[in-house]
Structures are given as structure tokens and as C-alpha cells.
Short mmCIF file of C-alpha atoms and ligand atoms in Angstrom, two decimals:
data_model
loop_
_atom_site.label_atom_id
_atom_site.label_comp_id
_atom_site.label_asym_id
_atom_site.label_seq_id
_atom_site.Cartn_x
_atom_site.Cartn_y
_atom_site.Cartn_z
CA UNK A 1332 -76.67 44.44 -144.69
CA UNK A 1333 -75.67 47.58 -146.20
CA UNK A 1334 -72.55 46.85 -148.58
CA UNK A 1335 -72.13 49.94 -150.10
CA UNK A 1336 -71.70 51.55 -146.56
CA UNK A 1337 -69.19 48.71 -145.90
CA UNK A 1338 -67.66 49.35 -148.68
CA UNK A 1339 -67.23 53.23 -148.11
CA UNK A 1340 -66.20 52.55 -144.75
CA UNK A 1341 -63.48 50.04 -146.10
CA UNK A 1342 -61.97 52.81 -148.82
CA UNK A 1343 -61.70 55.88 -145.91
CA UNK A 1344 -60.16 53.14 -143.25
CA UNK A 1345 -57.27 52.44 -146.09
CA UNK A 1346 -56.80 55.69 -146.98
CA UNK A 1347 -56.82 56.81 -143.57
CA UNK A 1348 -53.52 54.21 -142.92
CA UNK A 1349 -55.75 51.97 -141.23
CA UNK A 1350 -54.64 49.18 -143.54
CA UNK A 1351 -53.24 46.52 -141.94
CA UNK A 1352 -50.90 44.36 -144.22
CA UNK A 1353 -51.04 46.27 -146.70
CA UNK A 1354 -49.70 49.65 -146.60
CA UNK A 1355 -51.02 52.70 -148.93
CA UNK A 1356 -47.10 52.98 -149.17
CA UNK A 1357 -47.18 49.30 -150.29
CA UNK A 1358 -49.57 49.87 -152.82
CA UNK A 1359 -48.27 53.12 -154.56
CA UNK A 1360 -45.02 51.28 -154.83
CA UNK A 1361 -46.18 48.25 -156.49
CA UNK A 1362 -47.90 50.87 -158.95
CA UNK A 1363 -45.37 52.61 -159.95
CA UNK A 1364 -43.23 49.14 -160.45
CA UNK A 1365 -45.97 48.32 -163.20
CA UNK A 1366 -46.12 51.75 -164.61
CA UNK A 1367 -49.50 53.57 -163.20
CA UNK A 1368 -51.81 50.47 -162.44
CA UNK A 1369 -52.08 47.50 -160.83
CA UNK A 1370 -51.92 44.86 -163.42
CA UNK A 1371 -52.61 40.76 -163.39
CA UNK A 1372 -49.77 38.80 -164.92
CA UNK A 1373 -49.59 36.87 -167.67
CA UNK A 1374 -47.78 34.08 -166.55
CA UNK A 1375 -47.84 30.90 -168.17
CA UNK A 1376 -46.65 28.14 -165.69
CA UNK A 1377 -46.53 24.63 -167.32
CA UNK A 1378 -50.17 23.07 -166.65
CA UNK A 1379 -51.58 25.08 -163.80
CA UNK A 1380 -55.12 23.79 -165.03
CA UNK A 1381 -55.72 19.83 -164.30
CA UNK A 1382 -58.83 18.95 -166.37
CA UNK A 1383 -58.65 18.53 -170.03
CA UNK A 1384 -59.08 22.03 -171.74
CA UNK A 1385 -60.26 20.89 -175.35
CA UNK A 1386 -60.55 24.18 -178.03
CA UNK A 1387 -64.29 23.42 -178.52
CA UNK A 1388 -64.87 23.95 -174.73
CA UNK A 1389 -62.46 26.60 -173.88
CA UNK A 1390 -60.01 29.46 -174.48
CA UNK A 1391 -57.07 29.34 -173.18
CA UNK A 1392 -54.86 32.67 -171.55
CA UNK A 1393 -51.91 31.34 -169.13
CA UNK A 1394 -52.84 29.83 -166.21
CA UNK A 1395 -56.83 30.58 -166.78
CA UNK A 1396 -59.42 29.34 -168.90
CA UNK A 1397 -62.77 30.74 -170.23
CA UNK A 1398 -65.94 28.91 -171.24
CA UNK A 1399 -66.53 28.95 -175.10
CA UNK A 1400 -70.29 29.60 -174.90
CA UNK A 1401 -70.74 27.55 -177.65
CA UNK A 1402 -70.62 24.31 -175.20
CA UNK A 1403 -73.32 25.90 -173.40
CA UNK A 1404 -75.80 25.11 -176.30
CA UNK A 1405 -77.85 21.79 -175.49
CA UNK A 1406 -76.87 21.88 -171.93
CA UNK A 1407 -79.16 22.10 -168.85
CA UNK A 1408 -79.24 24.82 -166.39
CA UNK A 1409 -75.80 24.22 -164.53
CA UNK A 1410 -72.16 24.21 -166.59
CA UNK A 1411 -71.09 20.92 -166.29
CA UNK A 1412 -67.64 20.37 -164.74
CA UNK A 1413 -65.90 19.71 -168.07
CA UNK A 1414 -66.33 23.23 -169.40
CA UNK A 1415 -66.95 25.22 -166.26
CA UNK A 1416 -64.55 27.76 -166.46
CA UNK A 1417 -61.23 28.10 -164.14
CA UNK A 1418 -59.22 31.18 -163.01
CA UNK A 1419 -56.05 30.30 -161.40
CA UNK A 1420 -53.71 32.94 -160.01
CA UNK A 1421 -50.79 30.36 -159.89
CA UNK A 1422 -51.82 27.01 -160.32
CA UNK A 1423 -54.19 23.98 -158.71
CA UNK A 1424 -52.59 22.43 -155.99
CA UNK A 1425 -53.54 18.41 -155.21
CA UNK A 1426 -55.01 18.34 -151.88
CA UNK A 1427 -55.23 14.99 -150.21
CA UNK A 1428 -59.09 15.26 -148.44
CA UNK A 1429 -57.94 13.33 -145.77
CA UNK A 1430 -54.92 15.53 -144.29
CA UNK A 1431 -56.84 18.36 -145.50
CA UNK A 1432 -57.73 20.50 -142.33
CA UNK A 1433 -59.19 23.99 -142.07
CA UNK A 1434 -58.04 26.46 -139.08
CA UNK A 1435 -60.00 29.09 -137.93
CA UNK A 1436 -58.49 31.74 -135.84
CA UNK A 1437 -58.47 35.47 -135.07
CA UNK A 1438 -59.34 38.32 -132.65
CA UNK A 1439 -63.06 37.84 -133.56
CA UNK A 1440 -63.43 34.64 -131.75
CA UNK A 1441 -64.40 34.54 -127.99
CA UNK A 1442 -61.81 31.61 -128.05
CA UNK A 1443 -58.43 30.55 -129.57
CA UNK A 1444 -58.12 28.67 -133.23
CA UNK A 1445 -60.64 26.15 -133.97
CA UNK A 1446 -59.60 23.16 -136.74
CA UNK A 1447 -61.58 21.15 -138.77
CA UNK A 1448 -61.38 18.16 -141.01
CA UNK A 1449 -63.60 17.23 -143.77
CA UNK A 1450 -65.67 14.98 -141.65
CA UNK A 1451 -66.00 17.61 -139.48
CA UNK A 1452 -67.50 19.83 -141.89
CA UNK A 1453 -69.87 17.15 -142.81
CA UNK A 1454 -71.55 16.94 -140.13
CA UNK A 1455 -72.69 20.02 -140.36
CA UNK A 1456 -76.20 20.08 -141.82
CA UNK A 1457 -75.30 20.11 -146.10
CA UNK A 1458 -77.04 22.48 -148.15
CA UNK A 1459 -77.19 22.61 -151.79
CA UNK A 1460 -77.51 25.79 -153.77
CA UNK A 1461 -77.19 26.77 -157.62
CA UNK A 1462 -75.07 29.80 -157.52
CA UNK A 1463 -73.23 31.61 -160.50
CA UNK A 1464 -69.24 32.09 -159.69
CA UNK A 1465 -68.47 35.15 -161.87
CA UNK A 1466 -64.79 36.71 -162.81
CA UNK A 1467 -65.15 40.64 -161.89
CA UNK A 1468 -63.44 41.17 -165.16
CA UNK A 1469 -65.59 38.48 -167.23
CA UNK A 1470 -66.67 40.84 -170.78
CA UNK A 1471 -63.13 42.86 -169.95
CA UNK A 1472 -62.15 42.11 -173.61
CA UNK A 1473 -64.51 44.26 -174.93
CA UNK A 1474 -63.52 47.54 -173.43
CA UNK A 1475 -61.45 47.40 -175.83
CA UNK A 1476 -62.87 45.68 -179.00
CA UNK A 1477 -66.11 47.53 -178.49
CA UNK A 1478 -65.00 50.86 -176.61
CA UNK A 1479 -61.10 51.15 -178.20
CA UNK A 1480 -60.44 51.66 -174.66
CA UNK A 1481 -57.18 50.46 -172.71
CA UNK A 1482 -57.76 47.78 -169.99
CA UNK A 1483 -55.32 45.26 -168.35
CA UNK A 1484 -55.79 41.98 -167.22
CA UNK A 1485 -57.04 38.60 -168.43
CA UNK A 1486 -59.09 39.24 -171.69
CA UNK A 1487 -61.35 37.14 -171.17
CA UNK A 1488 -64.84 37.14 -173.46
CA UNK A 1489 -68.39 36.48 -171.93
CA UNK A 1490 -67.12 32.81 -170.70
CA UNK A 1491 -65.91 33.69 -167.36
CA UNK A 1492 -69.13 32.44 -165.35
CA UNK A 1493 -70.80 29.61 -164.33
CA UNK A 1494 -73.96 28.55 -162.69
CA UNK A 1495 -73.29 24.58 -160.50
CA UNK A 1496 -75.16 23.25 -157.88
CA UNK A 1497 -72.64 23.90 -154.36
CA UNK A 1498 -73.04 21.46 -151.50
CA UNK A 1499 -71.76 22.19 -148.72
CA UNK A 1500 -72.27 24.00 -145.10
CA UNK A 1501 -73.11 27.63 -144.30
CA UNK A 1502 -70.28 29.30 -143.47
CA UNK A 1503 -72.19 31.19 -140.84
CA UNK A 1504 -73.09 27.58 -138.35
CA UNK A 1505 -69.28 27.06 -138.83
CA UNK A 1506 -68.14 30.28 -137.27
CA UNK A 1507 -70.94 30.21 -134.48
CA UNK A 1508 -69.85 26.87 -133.67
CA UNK A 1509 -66.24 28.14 -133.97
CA UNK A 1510 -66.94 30.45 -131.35
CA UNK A 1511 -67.91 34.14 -132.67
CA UNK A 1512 -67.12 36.76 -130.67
CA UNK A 1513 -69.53 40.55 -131.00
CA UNK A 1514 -66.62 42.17 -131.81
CA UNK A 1515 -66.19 40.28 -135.03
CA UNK A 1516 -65.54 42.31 -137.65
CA UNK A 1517 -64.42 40.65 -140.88
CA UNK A 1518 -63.76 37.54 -141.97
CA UNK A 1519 -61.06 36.18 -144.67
CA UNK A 1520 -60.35 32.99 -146.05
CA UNK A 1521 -57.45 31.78 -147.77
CA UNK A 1522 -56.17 29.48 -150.31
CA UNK A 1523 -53.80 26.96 -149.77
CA UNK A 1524 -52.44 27.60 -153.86
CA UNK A 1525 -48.77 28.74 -154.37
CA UNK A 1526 -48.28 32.61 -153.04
CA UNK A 1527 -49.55 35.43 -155.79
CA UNK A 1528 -46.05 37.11 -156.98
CA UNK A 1529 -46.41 40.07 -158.90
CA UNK A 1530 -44.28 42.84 -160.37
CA UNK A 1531 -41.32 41.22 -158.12
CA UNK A 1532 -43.70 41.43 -154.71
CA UNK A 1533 -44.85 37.84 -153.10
CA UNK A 1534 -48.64 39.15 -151.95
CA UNK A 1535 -48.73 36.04 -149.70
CA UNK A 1536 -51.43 33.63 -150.30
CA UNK A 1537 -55.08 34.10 -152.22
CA UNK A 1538 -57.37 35.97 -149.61
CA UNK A 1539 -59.80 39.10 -149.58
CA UNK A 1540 -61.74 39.78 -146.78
CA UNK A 1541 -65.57 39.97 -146.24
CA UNK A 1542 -67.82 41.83 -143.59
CA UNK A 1543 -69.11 39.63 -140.95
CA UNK A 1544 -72.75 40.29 -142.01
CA UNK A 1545 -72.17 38.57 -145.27
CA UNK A 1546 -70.12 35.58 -143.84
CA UNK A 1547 -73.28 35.17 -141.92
CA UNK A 1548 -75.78 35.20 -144.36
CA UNK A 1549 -75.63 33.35 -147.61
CA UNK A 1550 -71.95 31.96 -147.98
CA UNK A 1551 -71.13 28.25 -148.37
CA UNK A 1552 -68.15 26.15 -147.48
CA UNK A 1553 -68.89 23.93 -150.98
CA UNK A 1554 -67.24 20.23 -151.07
CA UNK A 1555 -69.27 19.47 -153.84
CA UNK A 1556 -69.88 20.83 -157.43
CA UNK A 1557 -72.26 19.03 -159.45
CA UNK A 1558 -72.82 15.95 -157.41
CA UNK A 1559 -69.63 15.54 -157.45
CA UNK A 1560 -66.63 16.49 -155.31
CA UNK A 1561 -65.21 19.11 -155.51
CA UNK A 1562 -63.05 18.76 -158.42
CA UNK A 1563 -59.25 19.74 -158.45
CA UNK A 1564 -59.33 22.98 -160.37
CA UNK A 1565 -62.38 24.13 -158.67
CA UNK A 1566 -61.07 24.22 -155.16
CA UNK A 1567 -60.88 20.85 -153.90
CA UNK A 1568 -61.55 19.55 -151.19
CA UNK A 1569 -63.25 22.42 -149.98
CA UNK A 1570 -64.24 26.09 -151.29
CA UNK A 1571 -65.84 29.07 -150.56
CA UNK A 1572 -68.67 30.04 -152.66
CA UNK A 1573 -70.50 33.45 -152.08
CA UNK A 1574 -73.33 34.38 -154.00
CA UNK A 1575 -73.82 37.12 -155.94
CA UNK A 1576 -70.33 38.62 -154.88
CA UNK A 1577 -67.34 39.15 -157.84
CA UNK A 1578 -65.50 35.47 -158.01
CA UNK A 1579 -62.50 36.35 -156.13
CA UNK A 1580 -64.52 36.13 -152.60
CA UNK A 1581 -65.13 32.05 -153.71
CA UNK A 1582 -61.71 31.34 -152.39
CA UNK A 1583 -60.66 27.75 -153.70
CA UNK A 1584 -58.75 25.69 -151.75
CA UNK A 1585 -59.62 27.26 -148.60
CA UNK A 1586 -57.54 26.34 -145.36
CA UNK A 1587 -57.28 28.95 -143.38
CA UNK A 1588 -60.26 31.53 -142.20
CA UNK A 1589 -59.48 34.67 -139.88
CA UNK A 1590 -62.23 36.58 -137.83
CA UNK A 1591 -60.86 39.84 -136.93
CA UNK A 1592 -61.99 42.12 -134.27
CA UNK A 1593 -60.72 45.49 -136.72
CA UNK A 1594 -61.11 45.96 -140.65
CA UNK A 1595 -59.04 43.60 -142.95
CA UNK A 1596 -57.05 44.51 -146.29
CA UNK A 1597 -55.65 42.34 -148.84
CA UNK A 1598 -54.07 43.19 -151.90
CA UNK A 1599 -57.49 41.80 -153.27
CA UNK A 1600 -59.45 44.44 -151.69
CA UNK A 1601 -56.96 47.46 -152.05
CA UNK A 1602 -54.88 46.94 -155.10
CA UNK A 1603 -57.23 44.80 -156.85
CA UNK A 1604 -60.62 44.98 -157.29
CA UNK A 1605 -61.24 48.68 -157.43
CA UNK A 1606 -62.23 50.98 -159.72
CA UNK A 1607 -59.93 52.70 -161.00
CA UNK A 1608 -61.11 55.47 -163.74
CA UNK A 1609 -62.61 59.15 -164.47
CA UNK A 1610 -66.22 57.95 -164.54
CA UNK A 1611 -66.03 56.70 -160.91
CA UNK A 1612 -66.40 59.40 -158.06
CA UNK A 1613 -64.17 58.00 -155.90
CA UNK A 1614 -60.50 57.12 -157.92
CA UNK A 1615 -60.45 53.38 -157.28
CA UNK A 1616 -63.74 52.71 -155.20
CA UNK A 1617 -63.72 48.95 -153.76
CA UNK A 1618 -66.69 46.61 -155.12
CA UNK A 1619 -67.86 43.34 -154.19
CA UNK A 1620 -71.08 42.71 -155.99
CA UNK A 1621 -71.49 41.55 -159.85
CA UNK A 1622 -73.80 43.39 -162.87
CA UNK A 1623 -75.88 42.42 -165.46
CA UNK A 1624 -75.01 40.69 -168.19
CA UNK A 1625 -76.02 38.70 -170.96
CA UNK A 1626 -74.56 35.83 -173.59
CA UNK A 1627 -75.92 33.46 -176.53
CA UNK A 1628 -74.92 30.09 -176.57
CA UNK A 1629 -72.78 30.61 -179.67
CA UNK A 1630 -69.27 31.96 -180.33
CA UNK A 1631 -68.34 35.23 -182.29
CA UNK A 1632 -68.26 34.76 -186.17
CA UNK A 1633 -71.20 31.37 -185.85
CA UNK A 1634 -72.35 30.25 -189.20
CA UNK A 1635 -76.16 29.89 -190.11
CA UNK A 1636 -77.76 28.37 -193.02
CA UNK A 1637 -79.26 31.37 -194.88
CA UNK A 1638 -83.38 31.51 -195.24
CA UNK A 1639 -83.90 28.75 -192.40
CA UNK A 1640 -85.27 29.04 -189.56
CA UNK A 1641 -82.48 28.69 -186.24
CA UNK A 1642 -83.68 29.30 -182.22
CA UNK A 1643 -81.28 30.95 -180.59
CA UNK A 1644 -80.50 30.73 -177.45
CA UNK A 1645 -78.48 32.38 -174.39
CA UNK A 1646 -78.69 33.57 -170.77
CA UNK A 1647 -79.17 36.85 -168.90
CA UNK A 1648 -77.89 37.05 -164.96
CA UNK A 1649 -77.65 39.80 -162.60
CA UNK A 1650 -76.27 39.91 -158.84
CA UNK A 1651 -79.49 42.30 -158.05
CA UNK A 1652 -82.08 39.62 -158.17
CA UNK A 1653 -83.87 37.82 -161.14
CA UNK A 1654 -83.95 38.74 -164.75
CA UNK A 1655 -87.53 40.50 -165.76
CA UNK A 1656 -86.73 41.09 -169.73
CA UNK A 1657 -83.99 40.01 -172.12
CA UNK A 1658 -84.65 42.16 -175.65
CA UNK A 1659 -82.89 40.58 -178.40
CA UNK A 1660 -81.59 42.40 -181.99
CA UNK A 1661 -80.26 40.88 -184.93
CA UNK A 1662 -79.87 43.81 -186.97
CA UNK A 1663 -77.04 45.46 -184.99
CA UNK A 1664 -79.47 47.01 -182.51
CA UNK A 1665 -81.97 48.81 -185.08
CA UNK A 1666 -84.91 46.75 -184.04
CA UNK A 1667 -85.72 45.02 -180.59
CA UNK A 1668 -87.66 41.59 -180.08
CA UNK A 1669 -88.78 40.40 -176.36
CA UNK A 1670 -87.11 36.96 -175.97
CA UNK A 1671 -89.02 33.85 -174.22
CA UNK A 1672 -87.71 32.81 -171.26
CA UNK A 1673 -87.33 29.58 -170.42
CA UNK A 1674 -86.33 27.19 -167.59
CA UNK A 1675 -87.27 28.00 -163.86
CA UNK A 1676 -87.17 31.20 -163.06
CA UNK A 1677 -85.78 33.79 -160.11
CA UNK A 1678 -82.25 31.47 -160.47
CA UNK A 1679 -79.45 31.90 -160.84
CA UNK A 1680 -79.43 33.08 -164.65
CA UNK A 1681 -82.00 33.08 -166.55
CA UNK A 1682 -81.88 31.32 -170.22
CA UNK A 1683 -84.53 32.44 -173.22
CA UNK A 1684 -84.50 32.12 -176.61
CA UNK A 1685 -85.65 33.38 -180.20
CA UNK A 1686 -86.68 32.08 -183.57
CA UNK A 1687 -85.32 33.94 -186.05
CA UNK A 1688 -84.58 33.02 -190.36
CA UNK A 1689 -81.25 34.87 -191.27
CA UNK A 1690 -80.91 36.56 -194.84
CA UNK A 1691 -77.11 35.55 -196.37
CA UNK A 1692 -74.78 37.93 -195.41
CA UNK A 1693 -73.26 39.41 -192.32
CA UNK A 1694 -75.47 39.96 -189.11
CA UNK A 1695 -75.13 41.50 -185.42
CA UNK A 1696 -76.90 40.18 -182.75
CA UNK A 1697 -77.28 41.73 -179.38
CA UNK A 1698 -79.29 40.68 -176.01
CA UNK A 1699 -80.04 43.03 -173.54
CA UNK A 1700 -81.05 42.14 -170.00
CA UNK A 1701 -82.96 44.47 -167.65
CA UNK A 1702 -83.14 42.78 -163.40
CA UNK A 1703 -85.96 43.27 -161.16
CA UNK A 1704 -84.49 46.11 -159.78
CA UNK A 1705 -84.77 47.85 -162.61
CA UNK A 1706 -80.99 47.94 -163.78
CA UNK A 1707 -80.30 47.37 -167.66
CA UNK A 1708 -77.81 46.51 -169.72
CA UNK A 1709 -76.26 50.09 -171.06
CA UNK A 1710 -74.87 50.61 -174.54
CA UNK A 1711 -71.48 51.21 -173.05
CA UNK A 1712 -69.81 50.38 -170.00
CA UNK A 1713 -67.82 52.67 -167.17
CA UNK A 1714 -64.35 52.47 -168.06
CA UNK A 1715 -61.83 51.70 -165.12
CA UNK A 1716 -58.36 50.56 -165.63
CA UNK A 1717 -58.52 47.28 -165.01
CA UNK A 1718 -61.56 46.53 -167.02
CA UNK A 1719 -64.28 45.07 -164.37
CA UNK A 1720 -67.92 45.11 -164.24
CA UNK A 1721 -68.53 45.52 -167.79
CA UNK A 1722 -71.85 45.39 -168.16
CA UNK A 1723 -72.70 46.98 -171.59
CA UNK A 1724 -75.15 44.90 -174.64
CA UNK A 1725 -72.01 43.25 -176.54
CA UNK A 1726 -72.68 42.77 -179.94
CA UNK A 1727 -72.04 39.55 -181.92
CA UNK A 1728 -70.96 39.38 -185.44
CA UNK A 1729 -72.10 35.80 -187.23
CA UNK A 1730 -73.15 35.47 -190.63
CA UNK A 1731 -75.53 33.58 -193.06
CA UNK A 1732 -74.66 31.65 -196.05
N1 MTE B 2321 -57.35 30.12 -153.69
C1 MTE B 2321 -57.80 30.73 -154.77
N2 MTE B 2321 -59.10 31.02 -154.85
C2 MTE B 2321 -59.61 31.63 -155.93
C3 MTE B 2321 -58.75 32.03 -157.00
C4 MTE B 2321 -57.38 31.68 -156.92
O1 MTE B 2321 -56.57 31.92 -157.83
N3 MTE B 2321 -56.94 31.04 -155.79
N4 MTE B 2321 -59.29 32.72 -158.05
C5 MTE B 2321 -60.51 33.48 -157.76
C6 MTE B 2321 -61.12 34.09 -158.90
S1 MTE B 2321 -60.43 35.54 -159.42
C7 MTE B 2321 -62.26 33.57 -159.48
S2 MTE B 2321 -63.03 34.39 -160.74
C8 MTE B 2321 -62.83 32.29 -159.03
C9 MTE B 2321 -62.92 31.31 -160.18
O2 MTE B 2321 -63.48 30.09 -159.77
P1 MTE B 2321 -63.34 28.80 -160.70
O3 MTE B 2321 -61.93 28.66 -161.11
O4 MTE B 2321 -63.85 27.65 -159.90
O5 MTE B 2321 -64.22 29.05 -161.91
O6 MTE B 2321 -62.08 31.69 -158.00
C10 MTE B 2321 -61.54 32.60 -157.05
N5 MTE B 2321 -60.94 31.87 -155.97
MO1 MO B 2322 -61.85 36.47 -160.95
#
């Protein structure tokens, strides 16, 4: 399916007034209540994360929290639940399974609303994938500690992804069995999580729409993460999960799902999400799809022992396809060294390491990924206001001693 088209489509249809729910008015109203750009809160509700959130696992910023990629060091392929990381706009809510039901409904289905319970779901044939569930502004920190340039939003590090393994059913047999009509359009599902309020505005609850084709294709309803189900923070009892797509489109908690028969807007697709800066050729172009990127397994400022020998270790992931080279530098980016993958290969990251002695003193390491289509990891990233997508080779100060 052609999602840049969609995409293009999407950003003339809002412009054009076509936005239902959402008004352009709407939107330039909420700006200028928050001084110019959209920006995500920092509110810090009491406890909005269940699971235990120890320091050596994650970093904490109000109701979110980040992997430490530290904890990813002697650890398989998938992020165990324990330090998988969570982005909450409000908080988790505690869904009973058993009451839980999902309703879909909308103009795009030959007949009226269709509701499911868990059990139902299940008997759909289950699936099991490993997909990575990305934050669109995972790496937004470093707009500004490597660029100096002015973001807003979470600032979240490299820890804002994970890789699990998602069972569940494809959201596609659910609508066909639901009853899809040809004159489905779009489809949006919901969270059942407290309503997003922002700058004094309640946006309703967590939803962003997605074009049929891709509801069709490779998207999961996931009620299990891990082996295990679903936990709390992660969406229980059910989630969506849609691969290669920015995180917000994994709606958590999902309970409601509307197929429309015209073009859908959220705040999540028209005040969010978009690309807001000089370097884009359309002043806040819509995108759905992640970059490349790359991380070690340690944190910022790691200790070595000077003169002996150390593997690191990290992972490169793109939402183009499979890594084909990761390039590693520990001398702040003056020389290059081709890093061995390891692990299967053509998933859903791809890990590698290198041996390397450090001299005492201070050292910068960088890793630089480059897909299968040919996309690498720049030096520096495209600004936009709200700091997503950054893709650029960040550069890690540790030191030897
Ligand atoms: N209902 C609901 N779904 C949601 C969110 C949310 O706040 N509410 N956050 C989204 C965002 S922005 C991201 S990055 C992912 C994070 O998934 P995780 O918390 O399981 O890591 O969930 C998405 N789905
Ligand atoms: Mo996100």
C-alpha cells in the first residue's frame, strides 16, 4: 500500500476542512494556548505505571518510563516485561478480562456494531510475531544535547523501544468477520485509559486512525506479550500492535474500533505526530512509519577497566526492512570498524557486537546503522518541533580507568 500517498492525501483532506472532530480551528487554538506548538504534558499523576520501575532498569519522566539500555546487556532477543519500556498518556487502567468487551462499529461495515469478548477473540486463529513498539520521539533528547536545538515533549534517551513476542489475532480476520464493507476507509481504535487533557482541552480518549490497507495487512490484536498476558501497563487485556508504524498506532487497552466510510482525524494524527519544522517541505507533514536507529547495551558515562579487553554490544533497527551494516567508532567518529552481527537475522532489530581494549581516559563511541534499503544513520537529524524521528549516529561518552 502506498503510505506516503495516504499520508499526502490525509494532510490536503485536513487542510481542506475535511477534518472531522477535529477542526483546523481546533487545532490553531490549542496552539496558540501553548504558545506556537503543540506540546505533551508533563504531568505527574501519582503511580500511573503498575510494574516496579527500579533505577537500574529505567528512567523515570511523569507518567512514562524509558528502558536504561544497560538492562539490555545479557538479555536475549526480546525485552523482557520487567524493563520493557511504558508510555502512558494518563495512566494504566485495571481491566477485568472477563467484562472486558471490544465494539466494533462504523460507516465502513456492511452491518451495525459487532462486540467481542476475549474468548471471542481467541478463537480466532493466534499468531505470534516479534515486533519492535517504538515511541516516535524515542532519541528526542538529543536534539538538544547533540544539536542545541529546542524540542518539546518527553526527553526520552535511546530506551523508548522494545522488541516482544505479540500473540494475538490479525486484526484484518476480525474486521472481515465483523462485516467490512468496500467503502471502508479507515479504521481507529481506542483506548479505554482516562481522556488525554491538554492545555485545558479534554481530546477524548487515546485513538489515531489508520488506512484500511494497513489494518488489513500486518496488524495484531496482541493478548499476549512474552508468553504471558498481556500485562497491565502494556495494554491489558488486549492491544493493538502494528509493525513498523510510530508506537502511538499500538493502542493499549483497546475497546472500541471504528471503520469509517470517509477519512478520520484525531488529535494524534493532526496535532500530534507531524512534522513540524523548516527542513520539512510541507510545515507539519503527518508520518506513520519509524527510522533507523541504533543503541549499545550500556548507559552514557559506562566505566571500563583500562588496557582490557570488553565486547560491546548493542542493536540497530529500522522500519524499512532488515539491518545490512552497523559501523562502530570509539574514537568520536575518526575511525570506523564493521561490527559482527549476531542473533537471527531480517528481525526485528538486529544486535552485533565489537571487541575493543580501551586506553584510560575519556572515549566516544558511536554505531551507525545502514537498512536494506539503503537508508543510513545521518550525522544529524531533521529538526521539527516536537523532536520525532531522530535518526542521527548519537554519540556516547564512557571512559577508561
Ligand atoms: N490507550 C493508549 N494506547 C497507547 C498509549 C496511551 O497512552 N494510551 N501510548 C502510545 C504510545 S505514544 C506508545 S509509544 C506506545 C507505548 O507502548 P508501551 O507502553 O507498551 O511500551 O503505546 C501507545 N498506545
Ligand atoms: Mo509514543
Amino acid at each position: 500500500m502506498d503510505e506516503m500517498g495516504y499520508d499526502e492525501r490525509r494532510l490536503r483532506q485536513w487542510t481542506a476542512g475535511v477534518a472531522r472532530g477535529f477542526s483546523r480551528r481546533d487545532f490553531l487554538k490549542l496552539s496558540a494556548a501553548v504558545g506556537g506548538v503543540a506540546v505533551l504534558p508533563d504531568v505527574a499523576a501519582a503511580g500511573p505505571i503498575l510494574k516496579p520501575l527500579p533505577p537500574e532498569l529505567f528512567t523515570v519522566f511523569g507518567t512514562n518510563a524509558e528502558m536504561r539500555w544497560s538492562a539490555m546487556r545479557d538479555q536475549g532477543f526480546h525485552v523482557p516485561i520487567d524493563r520493557f519500556f511504558v508510555r502512558n498518556h494518563t495512566s494504566t487502567p485495571v481491566i477485568d478480562a472477563a467484562a472486558w468487551r471490544l465494539e466494533i462499529f462504523g460507516a465502513g461495515l456492511r452491518g451495525g456494531p459487532v462486540t467481542l469478548s476475549l474468548a471471542d477473540l481467541k478463537r480466532f486463529p493466534a499468531e505470534t510475531h516479534s515486533v519492535a513498539v517504538e515511541c516516535a520521539g524515542n532519541g528526542r533528547s538529543y536534539y538538544t544535547k547533540q544539536q542545541g536545538q529546542t524540542v518539546s515533549g518527553t526527553a526520552w534517551g535511546l530506551g523508548a523501544v522494545g522488541v516482544a513476542r505479540w500473540r494475538g489475532v490479525r486484526l484484518g480476520h476480525v474486521l472481515r468477520r465483523a462485516g467490512l464493507s468496500r467503502h471502508a476507509v479507515d479504521v481507529q481504535p481506542e483506548g479505554l485509559d482516562p481522556h488525554y487533557v491538554t492545555g485545558g482541552v479534554d481530546l477524548g480518549p487515546v485513538r489515531r486512525p489508520m488506512p484500511i490497507g494497513k489494518a488489513l495487512d500486518d496488524v495484531l490484536l496482541a493478548y499476549e506479550m512474552n508468553g504471558e498476558p498481556l500485562p497491565a501497563d502494556h495494554g491489558h487485556p488486549v492491544r493493538v500492535v502494528v509493525p513498523h508504524w510510530i508506537g502511538i498506532s499500538s493502542i493499549k487497552w483497546v475497546g472500541r474500533i471504528e471503520v469509517s466510510a470517509e477519512p478520520l482525524f484525531s488529535p494524534w494524527n493532526t496535532q500530534f505526530y507531524r512534522l513540524f519544522g523548516e527542513g520539512y517541505p510541507v510545515d507539519g507533514q503527518p508520518f506513520d512509519r519509524q527510522v533507523v536507529k541504533s543503541a549499545f547495551e550500556l548507559d552514557p558515562g559506562a566505566t571500563f577497566p583500562a588496557g582490557v579487553r570488553t565486547t560491546l554490544r548493542g542493536r540497530s533497527w529500522s522500519a524499512n526492512g532488515s539491518i545490512r551494516r552497523v559501523e562502530v567508532s570509539t574514537d568520536g567518529g575518526a575511525h570506523w570498524h564493521r561490527a559482527r552481527p549476531f542473533g537471527p537475522a531480517g528481525g526485528a532489530w538486529q544486535r552485533w557486537e565489537l571487541d575493543w581494549t580501551p586506553a584510560a581516559g575519556p572515549h566516544e563511541l558511536l554505531a551507525r546503522a545502514t537498512d536494506v534499503r539503503g537508508n543510513t544513520q545521518p550525522d544529524v537529524a531533521r529538526h521539527n518541533a516536537l523532536g520525532y524521528l531522530f535518526d542521527a549516529v548519537v554519540r556516547v561518552p564512557v571512559s577508561a580507568g
